[in-house]
């Protein structure tokens, strides 16, 4: 491709060969034997393949699908809507009672203010119009009073 003396020629490298190192085989330890009840040992099945070979193994029970959960007769959404409606009615009833209480309290306060005005006004009327003991009103005797230019001088 490239002439060897050109600057574009690839550098000559020594080829290194790596050989894998074999690992010593692991010593096989026997698997622990788990004691089982005689009735719990599954049966071994043998199958003859079409080419004449025999395959032996444990039989597997077919996979059973999980049972479907029983569907409730009423959907959860309907139950939630119904419970929301019950809660709303409870709140509305409480608000109705609250507004009734506020209206009754307002009427009571209005009646108490009216009663106080009537009692206080009656007491003032009795004080003004009573003739017991006094000759009524305040009498002021003015002597040597001179009125000049809308000024009072004594």
JSON list of C-alpha atoms in Angstrom, two decimals:
[
{"chain": "A", "resi": 1, "resn": "UNK", "atom": "CA", "xyz": [0.00, 0.00, 0.00]},
{"chain": "A", "resi": 2, "resn": "UNK", "atom": "CA", "xyz": [2.47, 2.60, 1.19]},
{"chain": "A", "resi": 3, "resn": "UNK", "atom": "CA", "xyz": [6.13, 2.48, 0.32]},
{"chain": "A", "resi": 4, "resn": "UNK", "atom": "CA", "xyz": [8.21, 1.71, 3.35]},
{"chain": "A", "resi": 5, "resn": "UNK", "atom": "CA", "xyz": [10.24, 4.91, 3.30]},
{"chain": "A", "resi": 6, "resn": "UNK", "atom": "CA", "xyz": [7.30, 7.35, 3.23]},
{"chain": "A", "resi": 7, "resn": "UNK", "atom": "CA", "xyz": [6.15, 9.16, 6.37]},
{"chain": "A", "resi": 8, "resn": "UNK", "atom": "CA", "xyz": [2.71, 7.57, 5.95]},
{"chain": "A", "resi": 9, "resn": "UNK", "atom": "CA", "xyz": [3.92, 4.04, 6.34]},
{"chain": "A", "resi": 10, "resn": "UNK", "atom": "CA", "xyz": [2.65, 2.27, 9.46]},
{"chain": "A", "resi": 11, "resn": "UNK", "atom": "CA", "xyz": [5.21, 1.56, 12.15]},
{"chain": "A", "resi": 12, "resn": "UNK", "atom": "CA", "xyz": [6.58, -1.98, 12.28]},
{"chain": "A", "resi": 13, "resn": "UNK", "atom": "CA", "xyz": [5.71, -3.67, 15.54]},
{"chain": "A", "resi": 14, "resn": "UNK", "atom": "CA", "xyz": [6.68, -6.93, 17.03]},
{"chain": "A", "resi": 15, "resn": "UNK", "atom": "CA", "xyz": [3.77, -9.35, 17.28]},
{"chain": "A", "resi": 16, "resn": "UNK", "atom": "CA", "xyz": [3.15, -10.69, 20.77]},
{"chain": "A", "resi": 17, "resn": "UNK", "atom": "CA", "xyz": [1.25, -13.92, 21.22]},
{"chain": "A", "resi": 18, "resn": "UNK", "atom": "CA", "xyz": [-0.56, -14.61, 24.46]},
{"chain": "A", "resi": 19, "resn": "UNK", "atom": "CA", "xyz": [-1.43, -18.17, 25.46]},
{"chain": "A", "resi": 20, "resn": "UNK", "atom": "CA", "xyz": [-4.20, -18.70, 28.03]},
{"chain": "A", "resi": 21, "resn": "UNK", "atom": "CA", "xyz": [-3.19, -20.27, 31.29]},
{"chain": "A", "resi": 22, "resn": "UNK", "atom": "CA", "xyz": [-5.28, -23.25, 32.22]},
{"chain": "A", "resi": 23, "resn": "UNK", "atom": "CA", "xyz": [-6.78, -23.27, 35.69]},
{"chain": "A", "resi": 24, "resn": "UNK", "atom": "CA", "xyz": [-6.66, -26.46, 37.68]},
{"chain": "A", "resi": 25, "resn": "UNK", "atom": "CA", "xyz": [-10.08, -28.14, 37.82]},
{"chain": "A", "resi": 26, "resn": "UNK", "atom": "CA", "xyz": [-12.10, -27.45, 40.94]},
{"chain": "A", "resi": 27, "resn": "UNK", "atom": "CA", "xyz": [-12.58, -30.34, 43.29]},
{"chain": "A", "resi": 28, "resn": "UNK", "atom": "CA", "xyz": [-16.21, -31.30, 43.06]},
{"chain": "A", "resi": 29, "resn": "UNK", "atom": "CA", "xyz": [-17.83, -31.44, 46.48]},
{"chain": "A", "resi": 30, "resn": "UNK", "atom": "CA", "xyz": [-20.90, -33.57, 46.76]},
{"chain": "A", "resi": 31, "resn": "UNK", "atom": "CA", "xyz": [-24.14, -31.65, 47.17]},
{"chain": "A", "resi": 32, "resn": "UNK", "atom": "CA", "xyz": [-25.64, -31.86, 50.63]},
{"chain": "A", "resi": 33, "resn": "UNK", "atom": "CA", "xyz": [-28.35, -34.43, 50.96]},
{"chain": "A", "resi": 34, "resn": "UNK", "atom": "CA", "xyz": [-31.57, -32.98, 52.29]},
{"chain": "A", "resi": 35, "resn": "UNK", "atom": "CA", "xyz": [-33.67, -35.52, 54.14]},
{"chain": "A", "resi": 36, "resn": "UNK", "atom": "CA", "xyz": [-37.21, -35.69, 52.80]},
{"chain": "A", "resi": 37, "resn": "UNK", "atom": "CA", "xyz": [-40.30, -37.51, 53.86]},
{"chain": "A", "resi": 38, "resn": "UNK", "atom": "CA", "xyz": [-40.97, -40.64, 51.81]},
{"chain": "A", "resi": 39, "resn": "UNK", "atom": "CA", "xyz": [-44.32, -39.34, 50.59]},
{"chain": "A", "resi": 40, "resn": "UNK", "atom": "CA", "xyz": [-42.88, -35.97, 49.53]},
{"chain": "A", "resi": 41, "resn": "UNK", "atom": "CA", "xyz": [-40.50, -37.33, 46.87]},
{"chain": "A", "resi": 42, "resn": "UNK", "atom": "CA", "xyz": [-41.95, -36.46, 43.46]},
{"chain": "A", "resi": 43, "resn": "UNK", "atom": "CA", "xyz": [-42.38, -39.20, 40.92]},
{"chain": "A", "resi": 44, "resn": "UNK", "atom": "CA", "xyz": [-39.80, -39.60, 38.14]},
{"chain": "A", "resi": 45, "resn": "UNK", "atom": "CA", "xyz": [-41.12, -39.72, 34.59]},
{"chain": "A", "resi": 46, "resn": "UNK", "atom": "CA", "xyz": [-39.34, -41.29, 31.59]},
{"chain": "A", "resi": 47, "resn": "UNK", "atom": "CA", "xyz": [-40.06, -40.21, 28.03]},
{"chain": "A", "resi": 48, "resn": "UNK", "atom": "CA", "xyz": [-38.93, -42.10, 24.92]},
{"chain": "A", "resi": 49, "resn": "UNK", "atom": "CA", "xyz": [-37.91, -39.61, 22.23]},
{"chain": "A", "resi": 50, "resn": "UNK", "atom": "CA", "xyz": [-38.59, -40.33, 18.51]},
{"chain": "A", "resi": 51, "resn": "UNK", "atom": "CA", "xyz": [-34.91, -41.10, 17.87]},
{"chain": "A", "resi": 52, "resn": "UNK", "atom": "CA", "xyz": [-34.94, -43.81, 20.55]},
{"chain": "A", "resi": 53, "resn": "UNK", "atom": "CA", "xyz": [-33.31, -41.90, 23.40]},
{"chain": "A", "resi": 54, "resn": "UNK", "atom": "CA", "xyz": [-34.90, -42.02, 26.84]},
{"chain": "A", "resi": 55, "resn": "UNK", "atom": "CA", "xyz": [-35.18, -38.81, 28.81]},
{"chain": "A", "resi": 56, "resn": "UNK", "atom": "CA", "xyz": [-35.80, -39.14, 32.52]},
{"chain": "A", "resi": 57, "resn": "UNK", "atom": "CA", "xyz": [-36.78, -36.33, 34.86]},
{"chain": "A", "resi": 58, "resn": "UNK", "atom": "CA", "xyz": [-39.24, -35.13, 37.38]},
{"chain": "A", "resi": 59, "resn": "UNK", "atom": "CA", "xyz": [-42.70, -34.45, 36.11]},
{"chain": "A", "resi": 60, "resn": "UNK", "atom": "CA", "xyz": [-43.79, -30.86, 36.37]},
{"chain": "A", "resi": 61, "resn": "UNK", "atom": "CA", "xyz": [-47.30, -30.02, 37.22]},
{"chain": "A", "resi": 62, "resn": "UNK", "atom": "CA", "xyz": [-48.84, -27.62, 34.70]},
{"chain": "A", "resi": 63, "resn": "UNK", "atom": "CA", "xyz": [-48.74, -23.99, 35.70]},
{"chain": "A", "resi": 64, "resn": "UNK", "atom": "CA", "xyz": [-52.04, -23.00, 37.25]},
{"chain": "A", "resi": 65, "resn": "UNK", "atom": "CA", "xyz": [-53.13, -19.41, 36.58]},
{"chain": "A", "resi": 66, "resn": "UNK", "atom": "CA", "xyz": [-53.71, -17.30, 39.64]},
{"chain": "A", "resi": 67, "resn": "UNK", "atom": "CA", "xyz": [-57.35, -17.16, 40.59]},
{"chain": "A", "resi": 68, "resn": "UNK", "atom": "CA", "xyz": [-58.99, -13.92, 39.67]},
{"chain": "A", "resi": 69, "resn": "UNK", "atom": "CA", "xyz": [-59.96, -11.74, 42.59]},
{"chain": "A", "resi": 70, "resn": "UNK", "atom": "CA", "xyz": [-63.67, -11.73, 43.20]},
{"chain": "A", "resi": 71, "resn": "UNK", "atom": "CA", "xyz": [-65.08, -8.56, 41.72]},
{"chain": "A", "resi": 72, "resn": "UNK", "atom": "CA", "xyz": [-67.18, -6.65, 44.24]},
{"chain": "A", "resi": 73, "resn": "UNK", "atom": "CA", "xyz": [-70.82, -6.16, 43.27]},
{"chain": "A", "resi": 74, "resn": "UNK", "atom": "CA", "xyz": [-70.34, -2.36, 43.43]},
{"chain": "A", "resi": 75, "resn": "UNK", "atom": "CA", "xyz": [-67.35, -0.57, 41.96]},
{"chain": "A", "resi": 76, "resn": "UNK", "atom": "CA", "xyz": [-64.99, 1.34, 44.21]},
{"chain": "A", "resi": 77, "resn": "UNK", "atom": "CA", "xyz": [-65.61, 4.55, 42.29]},
{"chain": "A", "resi": 78, "resn": "UNK", "atom": "CA", "xyz": [-69.34, 4.34, 43.03]},
{"chain": "A", "resi": 79, "resn": "UNK", "atom": "CA", "xyz": [-68.62, 3.74, 46.72]},
{"chain": "A", "resi": 80, "resn": "UNK", "atom": "CA", "xyz": [-66.26, 6.75, 46.80]},
{"chain": "A", "resi": 81, "resn": "UNK", "atom": "CA", "xyz": [-68.85, 8.98, 45.12]},
{"chain": "A", "resi": 82, "resn": "UNK", "atom": "CA", "xyz": [-71.52, 7.84, 47.58]},
{"chain": "A", "resi": 83, "resn": "UNK", "atom": "CA", "xyz": [-69.27, 8.45, 50.58]},
{"chain": "A", "resi": 84, "resn": "UNK", "atom": "CA", "xyz": [-68.37, 11.88, 49.20]},
{"chain": "A", "resi": 85, "resn": "UNK", "atom": "CA", "xyz": [-72.07, 12.69, 48.91]},
{"chain": "A", "resi": 86, "resn": "UNK", "atom": "CA", "xyz": [-72.72, 11.59, 52.49]},
{"chain": "A", "resi": 87, "resn": "UNK", "atom": "CA", "xyz": [-69.83, 13.75, 53.70]},
{"chain": "A", "resi": 88, "resn": "UNK", "atom": "CA", "xyz": [-71.11, 16.72, 51.69]},
{"chain": "A", "resi": 89, "resn": "UNK", "atom": "CA", "xyz": [-74.59, 16.33, 53.19]},
{"chain": "A", "resi": 90, "resn": "UNK", "atom": "CA", "xyz": [-73.08, 16.18, 56.68]},
{"chain": "A", "resi": 91, "resn": "UNK", "atom": "CA", "xyz": [-71.15, 19.39, 56.05]},
{"chain": "A", "resi": 92, "resn": "UNK", "atom": "CA", "xyz": [-74.20, 21.12, 54.58]},
{"chain": "A", "resi": 93, "resn": "UNK", "atom": "CA", "xyz": [-76.27, 20.13, 57.60]},
{"chain": "A", "resi": 94, "resn": "UNK", "atom": "CA", "xyz": [-73.58, 21.48, 59.91]},
{"chain": "A", "resi": 95, "resn": "UNK", "atom": "CA", "xyz": [-73.42, 24.73, 57.93]},
{"chain": "A", "resi": 96, "resn": "UNK", "atom": "CA", "xyz": [-77.20, 25.03, 58.08]},
{"chain": "A", "resi": 97, "resn": "UNK", "atom": "CA", "xyz": [-77.11, 24.60, 61.84]},
{"chain": "A", "resi": 98, "resn": "UNK", "atom": "CA", "xyz": [-74.26, 27.11, 62.07]},
{"chain": "A", "resi": 99, "resn": "UNK", "atom": "CA", "xyz": [-76.13, 29.74, 60.07]},
{"chain": "A", "resi": 100, "resn": "UNK", "atom": "CA", "xyz": [-79.27, 29.12, 62.14]},
{"chain": "A", "resi": 101, "resn": "UNK", "atom": "CA", "xyz": [-77.23, 29.56, 65.33]},
{"chain": "A", "resi": 102, "resn": "UNK", "atom": "CA", "xyz": [-75.70, 32.81, 64.04]},
{"chain": "A", "resi": 103, "resn": "UNK", "atom": "CA", "xyz": [-79.13, 34.17, 63.07]},
{"chain": "A", "resi": 104, "resn": "UNK", "atom": "CA", "xyz": [-80.57, 33.30, 66.50]},
{"chain": "A", "resi": 105, "resn": "UNK", "atom": "CA", "xyz": [-77.58, 34.88, 68.26]},
{"chain": "A", "resi": 106, "resn": "UNK", "atom": "CA", "xyz": [-77.98, 38.04, 66.16]},
{"chain": "A", "resi": 107, "resn": "UNK", "atom": "CA", "xyz": [-81.68, 38.25, 67.06]},
{"chain": "A", "resi": 108, "resn": "UNK", "atom": "CA", "xyz": [-80.87, 37.79, 70.76]},
{"chain": "A", "resi": 109, "resn": "UNK", "atom": "CA", "xyz": [-78.25, 40.54, 70.72]},
{"chain": "A", "resi": 110, "resn": "UNK", "atom": "CA", "xyz": [-80.65, 42.88, 68.89]},
{"chain": "A", "resi": 111, "resn": "UNK", "atom": "CA", "xyz": [-83.38, 42.23, 71.49]},
{"chain": "A", "resi": 112, "resn": "UNK", "atom": "CA", "xyz": [-80.94, 42.81, 74.36]},
{"chain": "A", "resi": 113, "resn": "UNK", "atom": "CA", "xyz": [-79.82, 46.14, 72.86]},
{"chain": "A", "resi": 114, "resn": "UNK", "atom": "CA", "xyz": [-83.44, 47.20, 72.34]},
{"chain": "A", "resi": 115, "resn": "UNK", "atom": "CA", "xyz": [-84.32, 46.21, 75.93]},
{"chain": "A", "resi": 116, "resn": "UNK", "atom": "CA", "xyz": [-81.35, 48.17, 77.30]},
{"chain": "A", "resi": 117, "resn": "UNK", "atom": "CA", "xyz": [-82.34, 51.23, 75.25]},
{"chain": "A", "resi": 118, "resn": "UNK", "atom": "CA", "xyz": [-85.92, 51.06, 76.53]},
{"chain": "A", "resi": 119, "resn": "UNK", "atom": "CA", "xyz": [-84.84, 50.65, 80.16]},
{"chain": "A", "resi": 120, "resn": "UNK", "atom": "CA", "xyz": [-82.16, 53.37, 79.98]},
{"chain": "A", "resi": 121, "resn": "UNK", "atom": "CA", "xyz": [-84.48, 55.72, 78.08]},
{"chain": "A", "resi": 122, "resn": "UNK", "atom": "CA", "xyz": [-87.22, 55.16, 80.66]},
{"chain": "A", "resi": 123, "resn": "UNK", "atom": "CA", "xyz": [-84.81, 55.92, 83.49]},
{"chain": "A", "resi": 124, "resn": "UNK", "atom": "CA", "xyz": [-83.76, 59.18, 81.79]},
{"chain": "A", "resi": 125, "resn": "UNK", "atom": "CA", "xyz": [-87.39, 60.11, 81.21]},
{"chain": "A", "resi": 126, "resn": "UNK", "atom": "CA", "xyz": [-88.18, 59.51, 84.88]},
{"chain": "A", "resi": 127, "resn": "UNK", "atom": "CA", "xyz": [-85.22, 61.71, 85.89]},
{"chain": "A", "resi": 128, "resn": "UNK", "atom": "CA", "xyz": [-86.30, 64.55, 83.63]},
{"chain": "A", "resi": 129, "resn": "UNK", "atom": "CA", "xyz": [-90.03, 64.57, 84.28]},
{"chain": "A", "resi": 130, "resn": "UNK", "atom": "CA", "xyz": [-90.12, 63.76, 87.99]},
{"chain": "A", "resi": 131, "resn": "UNK", "atom": "CA", "xyz": [-91.13, 66.65, 90.34]},
{"chain": "A", "resi": 132, "resn": "UNK", "atom": "CA", "xyz": [-90.28, 65.08, 93.61]},
{"chain": "A", "resi": 133, "resn": "UNK", "atom": "CA", "xyz": [-88.13, 67.26, 95.90]},
{"chain": "A", "resi": 134, "resn": "UNK", "atom": "CA", "xyz": [-87.00, 69.94, 93.47]},
{"chain": "A", "resi": 135, "resn": "UNK", "atom": "CA", "xyz": [-88.78, 72.78, 91.83]},
{"chain": "A", "resi": 136, "resn": "UNK", "atom": "CA", "xyz": [-87.61, 71.58, 88.48]},
{"chain": "A", "resi": 137, "resn": "UNK", "atom": "CA", "xyz": [-84.63, 72.81, 86.51]},
{"chain": "A", "resi": 138, "resn": "UNK", "atom": "CA", "xyz": [-81.72, 75.01, 87.58]},
{"chain": "A", "resi": 139, "resn": "UNK", "atom": "CA", "xyz": [-82.34, 78.64, 88.54]},
{"chain": "A", "resi": 140, "resn": "UNK", "atom": "CA", "xyz": [-79.57, 81.15, 87.85]},
{"chain": "A", "resi": 141, "resn": "UNK", "atom": "CA", "xyz": [-79.85, 84.69, 89.20]},
{"chain": "A", "resi": 142, "resn": "UNK", "atom": "CA", "xyz": [-77.93, 87.19, 87.15]},
{"chain": "A", "resi": 143, "resn": "UNK", "atom": "CA", "xyz": [-77.35, 90.62, 88.69]},
{"chain": "A", "resi": 144, "resn": "UNK", "atom": "CA", "xyz": [-75.64, 93.59, 87.19]},
{"chain": "A", "resi": 145, "resn": "UNK", "atom": "CA", "xyz": [-75.19, 91.82, 83.87]},
{"chain": "A", "resi": 146, "resn": "UNK", "atom": "CA", "xyz": [-74.40, 94.00, 80.90]},
{"chain": "A", "resi": 147, "resn": "UNK", "atom": "CA", "xyz": [-74.62, 92.84, 77.32]},
{"chain": "A", "resi": 148, "resn": "UNK", "atom": "CA", "xyz": [-72.53, 94.87, 74.90]},
{"chain": "A", "resi": 149, "resn": "UNK", "atom": "CA", "xyz": [-71.60, 93.94, 71.42]},
{"chain": "A", "resi": 150, "resn": "UNK", "atom": "CA", "xyz": [-72.80, 90.38, 71.90]},
{"chain": "A", "resi": 151, "resn": "UNK", "atom": "CA", "xyz": [-70.40, 89.83, 74.82]},
{"chain": "A", "resi": 152, "resn": "UNK", "atom": "CA", "xyz": [-71.53, 89.02, 78.30]},
{"chain": "A", "resi": 153, "resn": "UNK", "atom": "CA", "xyz": [-69.75, 90.94, 81.11]},
{"chain": "A", "resi": 154, "resn": "UNK", "atom": "CA", "xyz": [-70.48, 90.62, 84.76]}
]
